[in-house]
Coordinates of N, CA and C in Angstrom, one line a residue:
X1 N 0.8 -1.2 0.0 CA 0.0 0.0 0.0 C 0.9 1.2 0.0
X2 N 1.9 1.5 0.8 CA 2.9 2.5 0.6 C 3.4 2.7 -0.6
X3 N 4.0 1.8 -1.1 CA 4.6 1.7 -2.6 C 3.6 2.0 -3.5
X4 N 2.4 1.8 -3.5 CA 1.7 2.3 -4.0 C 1.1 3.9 -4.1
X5 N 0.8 4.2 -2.7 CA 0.5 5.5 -2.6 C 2.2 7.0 -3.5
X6 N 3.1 6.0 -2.9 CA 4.7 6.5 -3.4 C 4.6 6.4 -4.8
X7 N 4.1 5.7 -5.5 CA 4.2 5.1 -7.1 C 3.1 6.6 -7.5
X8 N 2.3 6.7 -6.7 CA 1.5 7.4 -7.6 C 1.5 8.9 -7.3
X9 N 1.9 9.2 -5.7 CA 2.4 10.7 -6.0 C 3.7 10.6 -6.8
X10 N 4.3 10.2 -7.2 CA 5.7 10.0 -7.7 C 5.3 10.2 -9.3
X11 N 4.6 9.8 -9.7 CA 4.0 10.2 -11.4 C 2.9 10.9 -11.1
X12 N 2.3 11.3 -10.2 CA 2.1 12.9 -9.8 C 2.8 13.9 -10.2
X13 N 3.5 13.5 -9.5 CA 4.9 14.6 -9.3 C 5.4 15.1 -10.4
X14 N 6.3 13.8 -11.4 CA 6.7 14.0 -12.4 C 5.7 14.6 -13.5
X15 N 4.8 13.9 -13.9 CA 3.8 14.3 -14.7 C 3.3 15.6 -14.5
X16 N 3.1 16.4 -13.5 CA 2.6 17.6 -13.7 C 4.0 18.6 -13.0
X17 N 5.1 18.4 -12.8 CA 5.9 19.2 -12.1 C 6.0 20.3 -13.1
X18 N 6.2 20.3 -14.8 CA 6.1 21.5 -15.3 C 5.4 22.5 -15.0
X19 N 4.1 21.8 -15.2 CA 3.1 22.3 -14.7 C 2.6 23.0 -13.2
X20 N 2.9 22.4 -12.3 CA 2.9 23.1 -11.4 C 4.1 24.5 -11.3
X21 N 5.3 24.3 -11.9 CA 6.1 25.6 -11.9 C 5.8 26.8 -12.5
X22 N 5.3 26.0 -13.5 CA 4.4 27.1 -14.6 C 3.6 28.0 -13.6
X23 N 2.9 27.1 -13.0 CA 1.7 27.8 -12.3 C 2.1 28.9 -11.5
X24 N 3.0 28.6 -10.6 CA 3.3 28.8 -9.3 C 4.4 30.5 -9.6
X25 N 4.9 30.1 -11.3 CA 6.0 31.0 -11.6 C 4.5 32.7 -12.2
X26 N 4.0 31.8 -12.6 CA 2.2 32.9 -13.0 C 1.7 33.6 -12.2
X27 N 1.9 32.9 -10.9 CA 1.2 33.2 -9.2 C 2.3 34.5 -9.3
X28 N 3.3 34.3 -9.2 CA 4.2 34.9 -8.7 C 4.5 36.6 -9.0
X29 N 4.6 36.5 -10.7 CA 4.6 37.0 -11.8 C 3.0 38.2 -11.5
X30 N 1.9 37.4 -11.4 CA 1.0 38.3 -11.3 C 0.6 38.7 -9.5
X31 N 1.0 38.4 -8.7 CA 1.5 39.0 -7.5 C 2.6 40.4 -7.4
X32 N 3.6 40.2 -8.2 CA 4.8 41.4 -8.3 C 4.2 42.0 -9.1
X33 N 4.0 41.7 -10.3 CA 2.9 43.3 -11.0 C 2.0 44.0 -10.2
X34 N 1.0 42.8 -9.3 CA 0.0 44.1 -8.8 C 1.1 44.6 -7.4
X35 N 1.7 44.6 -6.7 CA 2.6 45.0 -5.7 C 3.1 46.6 -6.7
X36 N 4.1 46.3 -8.2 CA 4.5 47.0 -8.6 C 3.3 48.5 -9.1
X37 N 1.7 47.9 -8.9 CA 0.8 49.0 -9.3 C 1.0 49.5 -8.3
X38 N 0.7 48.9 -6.7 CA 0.9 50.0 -5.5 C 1.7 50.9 -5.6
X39 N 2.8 50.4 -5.8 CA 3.7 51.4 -6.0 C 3.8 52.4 -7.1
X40 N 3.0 52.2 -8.1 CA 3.3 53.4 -8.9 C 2.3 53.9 -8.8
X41 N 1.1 53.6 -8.0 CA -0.2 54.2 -7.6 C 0.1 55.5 -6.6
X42 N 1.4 55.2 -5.9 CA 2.0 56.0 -5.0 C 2.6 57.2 -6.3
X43 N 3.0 56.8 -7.0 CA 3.6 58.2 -7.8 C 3.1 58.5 -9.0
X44 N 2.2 58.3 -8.9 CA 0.6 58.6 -9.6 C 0.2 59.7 -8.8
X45 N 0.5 59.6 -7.8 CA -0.2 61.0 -7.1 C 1.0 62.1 -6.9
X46 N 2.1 61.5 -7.0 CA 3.3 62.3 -6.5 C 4.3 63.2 -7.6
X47 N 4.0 62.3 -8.7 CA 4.9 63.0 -9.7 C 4.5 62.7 -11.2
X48 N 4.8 63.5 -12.5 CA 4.2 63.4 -13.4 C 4.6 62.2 -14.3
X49 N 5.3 61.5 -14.3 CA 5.3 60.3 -15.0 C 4.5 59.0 -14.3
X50 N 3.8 59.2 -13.5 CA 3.2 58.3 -12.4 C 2.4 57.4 -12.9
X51 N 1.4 58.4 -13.9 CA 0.2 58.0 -14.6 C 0.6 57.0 -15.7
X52 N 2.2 57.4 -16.6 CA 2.2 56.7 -17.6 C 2.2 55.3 -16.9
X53 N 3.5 55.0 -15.7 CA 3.9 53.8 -14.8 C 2.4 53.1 -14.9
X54 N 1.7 53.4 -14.0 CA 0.4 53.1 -13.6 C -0.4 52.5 -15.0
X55 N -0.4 53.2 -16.2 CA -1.3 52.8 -17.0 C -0.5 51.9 -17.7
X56 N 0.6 51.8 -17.7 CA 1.8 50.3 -18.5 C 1.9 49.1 -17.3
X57 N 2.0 49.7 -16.4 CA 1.7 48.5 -15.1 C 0.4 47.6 -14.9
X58 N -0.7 48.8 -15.7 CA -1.7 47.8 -15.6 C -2.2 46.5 -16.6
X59 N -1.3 47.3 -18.0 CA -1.7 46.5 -18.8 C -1.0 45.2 -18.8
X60 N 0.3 45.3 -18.2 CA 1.2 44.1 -18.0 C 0.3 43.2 -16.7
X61 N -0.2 43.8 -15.6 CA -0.9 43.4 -14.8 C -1.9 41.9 -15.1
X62 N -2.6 42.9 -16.0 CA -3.5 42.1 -17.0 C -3.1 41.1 -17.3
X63 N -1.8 41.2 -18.4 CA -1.4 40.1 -19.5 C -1.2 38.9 -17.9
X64 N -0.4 39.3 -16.9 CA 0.0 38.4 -16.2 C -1.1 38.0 -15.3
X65 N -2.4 38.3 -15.7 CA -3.2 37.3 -15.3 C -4.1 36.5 -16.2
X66 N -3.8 36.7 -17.4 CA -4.2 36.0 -18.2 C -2.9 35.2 -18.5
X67 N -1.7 35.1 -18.0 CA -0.6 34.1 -18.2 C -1.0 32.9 -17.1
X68 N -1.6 33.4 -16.2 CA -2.2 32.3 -14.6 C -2.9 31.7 -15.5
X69 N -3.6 32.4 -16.4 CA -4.9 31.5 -16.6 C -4.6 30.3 -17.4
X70 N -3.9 30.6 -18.6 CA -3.5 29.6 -19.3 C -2.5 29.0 -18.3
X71 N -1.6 29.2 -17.6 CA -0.6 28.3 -17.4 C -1.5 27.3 -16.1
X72 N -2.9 27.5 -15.4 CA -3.6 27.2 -14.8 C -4.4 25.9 -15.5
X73 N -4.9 26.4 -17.3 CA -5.5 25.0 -18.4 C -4.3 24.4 -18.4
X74 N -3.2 25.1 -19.0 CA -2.4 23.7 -19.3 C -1.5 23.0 -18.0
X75 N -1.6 23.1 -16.8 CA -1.4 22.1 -15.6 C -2.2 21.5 -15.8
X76 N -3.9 21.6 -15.8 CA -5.2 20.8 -15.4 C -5.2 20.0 -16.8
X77 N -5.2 20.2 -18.0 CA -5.9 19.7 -19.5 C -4.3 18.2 -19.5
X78 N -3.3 17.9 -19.4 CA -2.3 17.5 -19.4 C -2.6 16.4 -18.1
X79 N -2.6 16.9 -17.6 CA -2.1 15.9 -15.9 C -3.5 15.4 -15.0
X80 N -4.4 16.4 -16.2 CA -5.7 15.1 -15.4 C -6.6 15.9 -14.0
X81 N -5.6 17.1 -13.3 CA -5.8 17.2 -12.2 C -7.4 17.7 -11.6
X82 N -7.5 18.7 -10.6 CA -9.2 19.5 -10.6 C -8.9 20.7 -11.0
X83 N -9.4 20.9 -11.9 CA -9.8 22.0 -12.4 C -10.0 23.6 -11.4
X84 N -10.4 23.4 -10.4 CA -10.2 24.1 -9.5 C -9.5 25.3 -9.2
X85 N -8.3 25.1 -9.7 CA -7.0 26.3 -10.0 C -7.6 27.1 -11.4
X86 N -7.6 26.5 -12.3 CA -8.2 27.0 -13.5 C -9.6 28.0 -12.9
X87 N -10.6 28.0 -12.3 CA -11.7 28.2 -11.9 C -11.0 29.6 -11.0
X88 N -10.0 29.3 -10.2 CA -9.5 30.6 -9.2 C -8.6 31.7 -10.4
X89 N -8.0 31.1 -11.7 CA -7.0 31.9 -12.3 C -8.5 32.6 -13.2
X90 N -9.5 32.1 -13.8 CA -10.5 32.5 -13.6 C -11.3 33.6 -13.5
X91 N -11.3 33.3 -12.3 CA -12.3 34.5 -11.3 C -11.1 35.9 -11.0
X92 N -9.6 35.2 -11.1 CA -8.8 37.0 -10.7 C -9.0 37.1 -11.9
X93 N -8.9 36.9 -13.2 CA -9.1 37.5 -14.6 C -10.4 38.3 -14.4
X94 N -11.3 38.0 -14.2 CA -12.1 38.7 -13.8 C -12.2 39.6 -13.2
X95 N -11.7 40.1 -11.7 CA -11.2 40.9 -10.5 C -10.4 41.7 -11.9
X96 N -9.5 41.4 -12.5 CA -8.8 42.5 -13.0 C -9.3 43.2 -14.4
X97 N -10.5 42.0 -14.5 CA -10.8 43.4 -16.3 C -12.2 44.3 -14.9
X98 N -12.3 43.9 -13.9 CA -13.6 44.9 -13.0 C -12.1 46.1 -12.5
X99 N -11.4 45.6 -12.4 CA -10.2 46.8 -11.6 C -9.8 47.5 -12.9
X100 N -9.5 46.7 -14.1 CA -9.2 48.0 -15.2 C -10.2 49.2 -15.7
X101 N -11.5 48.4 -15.4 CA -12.9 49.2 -15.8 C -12.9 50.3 -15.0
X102 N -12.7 50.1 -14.0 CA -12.9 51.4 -12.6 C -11.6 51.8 -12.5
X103 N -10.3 51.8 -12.6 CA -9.4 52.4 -12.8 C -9.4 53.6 -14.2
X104 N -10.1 52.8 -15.1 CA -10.5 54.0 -16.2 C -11.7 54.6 -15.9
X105 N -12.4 54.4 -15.2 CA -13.8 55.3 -14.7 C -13.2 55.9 -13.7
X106 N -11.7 55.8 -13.3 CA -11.7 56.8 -12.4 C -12.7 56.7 -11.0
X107 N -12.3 55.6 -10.7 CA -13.5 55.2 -9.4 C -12.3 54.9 -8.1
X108 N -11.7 55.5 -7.7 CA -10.6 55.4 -6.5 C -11.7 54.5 -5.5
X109 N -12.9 54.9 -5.1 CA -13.4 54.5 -4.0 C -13.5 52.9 -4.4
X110 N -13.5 51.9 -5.3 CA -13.7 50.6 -5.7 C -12.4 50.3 -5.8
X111 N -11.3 51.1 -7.3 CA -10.4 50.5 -7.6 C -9.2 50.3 -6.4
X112 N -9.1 51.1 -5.5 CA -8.2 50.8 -4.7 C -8.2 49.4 -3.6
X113 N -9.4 49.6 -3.1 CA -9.7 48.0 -2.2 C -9.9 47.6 -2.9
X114 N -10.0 47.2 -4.2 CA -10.4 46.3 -5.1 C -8.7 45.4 -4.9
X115 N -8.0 46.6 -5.6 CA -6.4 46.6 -5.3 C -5.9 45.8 -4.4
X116 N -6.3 46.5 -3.2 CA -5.8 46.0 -2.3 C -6.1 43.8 -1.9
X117 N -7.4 43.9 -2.2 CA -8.0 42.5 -2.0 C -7.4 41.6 -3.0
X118 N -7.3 42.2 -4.3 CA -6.5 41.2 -5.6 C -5.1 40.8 -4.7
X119 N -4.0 41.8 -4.5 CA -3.3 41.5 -4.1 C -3.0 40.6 -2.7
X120 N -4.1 40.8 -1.7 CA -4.0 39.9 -0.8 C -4.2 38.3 -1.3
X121 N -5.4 38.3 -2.4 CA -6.0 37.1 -3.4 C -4.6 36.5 -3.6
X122 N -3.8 37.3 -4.3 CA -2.7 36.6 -5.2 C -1.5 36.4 -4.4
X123 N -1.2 37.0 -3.1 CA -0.3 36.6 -2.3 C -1.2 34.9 -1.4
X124 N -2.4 34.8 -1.6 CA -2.9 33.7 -0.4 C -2.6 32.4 -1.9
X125 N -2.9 32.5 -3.5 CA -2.5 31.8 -3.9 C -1.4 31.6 -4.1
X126 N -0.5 32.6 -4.0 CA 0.9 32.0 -4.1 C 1.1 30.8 -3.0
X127 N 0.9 31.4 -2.1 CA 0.8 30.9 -0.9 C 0.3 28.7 -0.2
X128 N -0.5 29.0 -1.4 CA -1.0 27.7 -1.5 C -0.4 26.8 -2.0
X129 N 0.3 27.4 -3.6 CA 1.0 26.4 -4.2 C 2.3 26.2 -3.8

């Protein structure tokens, strides 16, 4: 029974280990982008190139959560796994086309705890994997 449970997290393991780095390198990737919006959210108010930072920060933001998402299908579509991750990479694509919408509506009162909660979101997934 050991050898067995060992046999099969073991081609677990291998079988999805790209996959899981992928993932985890996605998690990461779109964690440091929204960290780097705070920060240029800070000199957005402070000095005049702030805005450009802020509006190239977001769009990268973006892409790197639509990098979670795919690199979230291809762990799951490959290795069999729950889908589950796919469903969370998902739902923050979502959190960020609602945070780009109200960042261009100019809605501080949404987009900033919005901000703030993505980034807690994407620090607790990092976290997990």
């Amino acid at each position: 029974m050991t050898t067995r449970a060992t046999t099969r997290h073991g081609s677990r393991s291998s079988h999805g280990s790209h996959g899981f780095s992928f993932v985890r390198i996605a998690i990461a990737l779109q964690t440091l982008t929204i960290f780097l919006q705070a920060v240029s959210s800070g000199l957005l108010m402070t000095t005049a190139y702030g805005e450009v930072l802020h509006s190239v920060g977001a769009r990268v933001m973006y892409g790197a959560s639509m990098l979670y998402v795919l690199a979230a299908v291809l762990a799951w579509k490959p290795g069999g796994g729950s889908p589950r991750p796919v469903l969370h990479a998902s739902g923050f694509l979502a959190l960020a086309s609602v945070q780009v919408a109200v960042g261009i509506a100019h809605i501080p009162a949404v987009h900033l705890p919005l901000g703030v909660l993505m980034f807690g979101l994407s620090v607790l997934a990092l976290a997990r994997r």
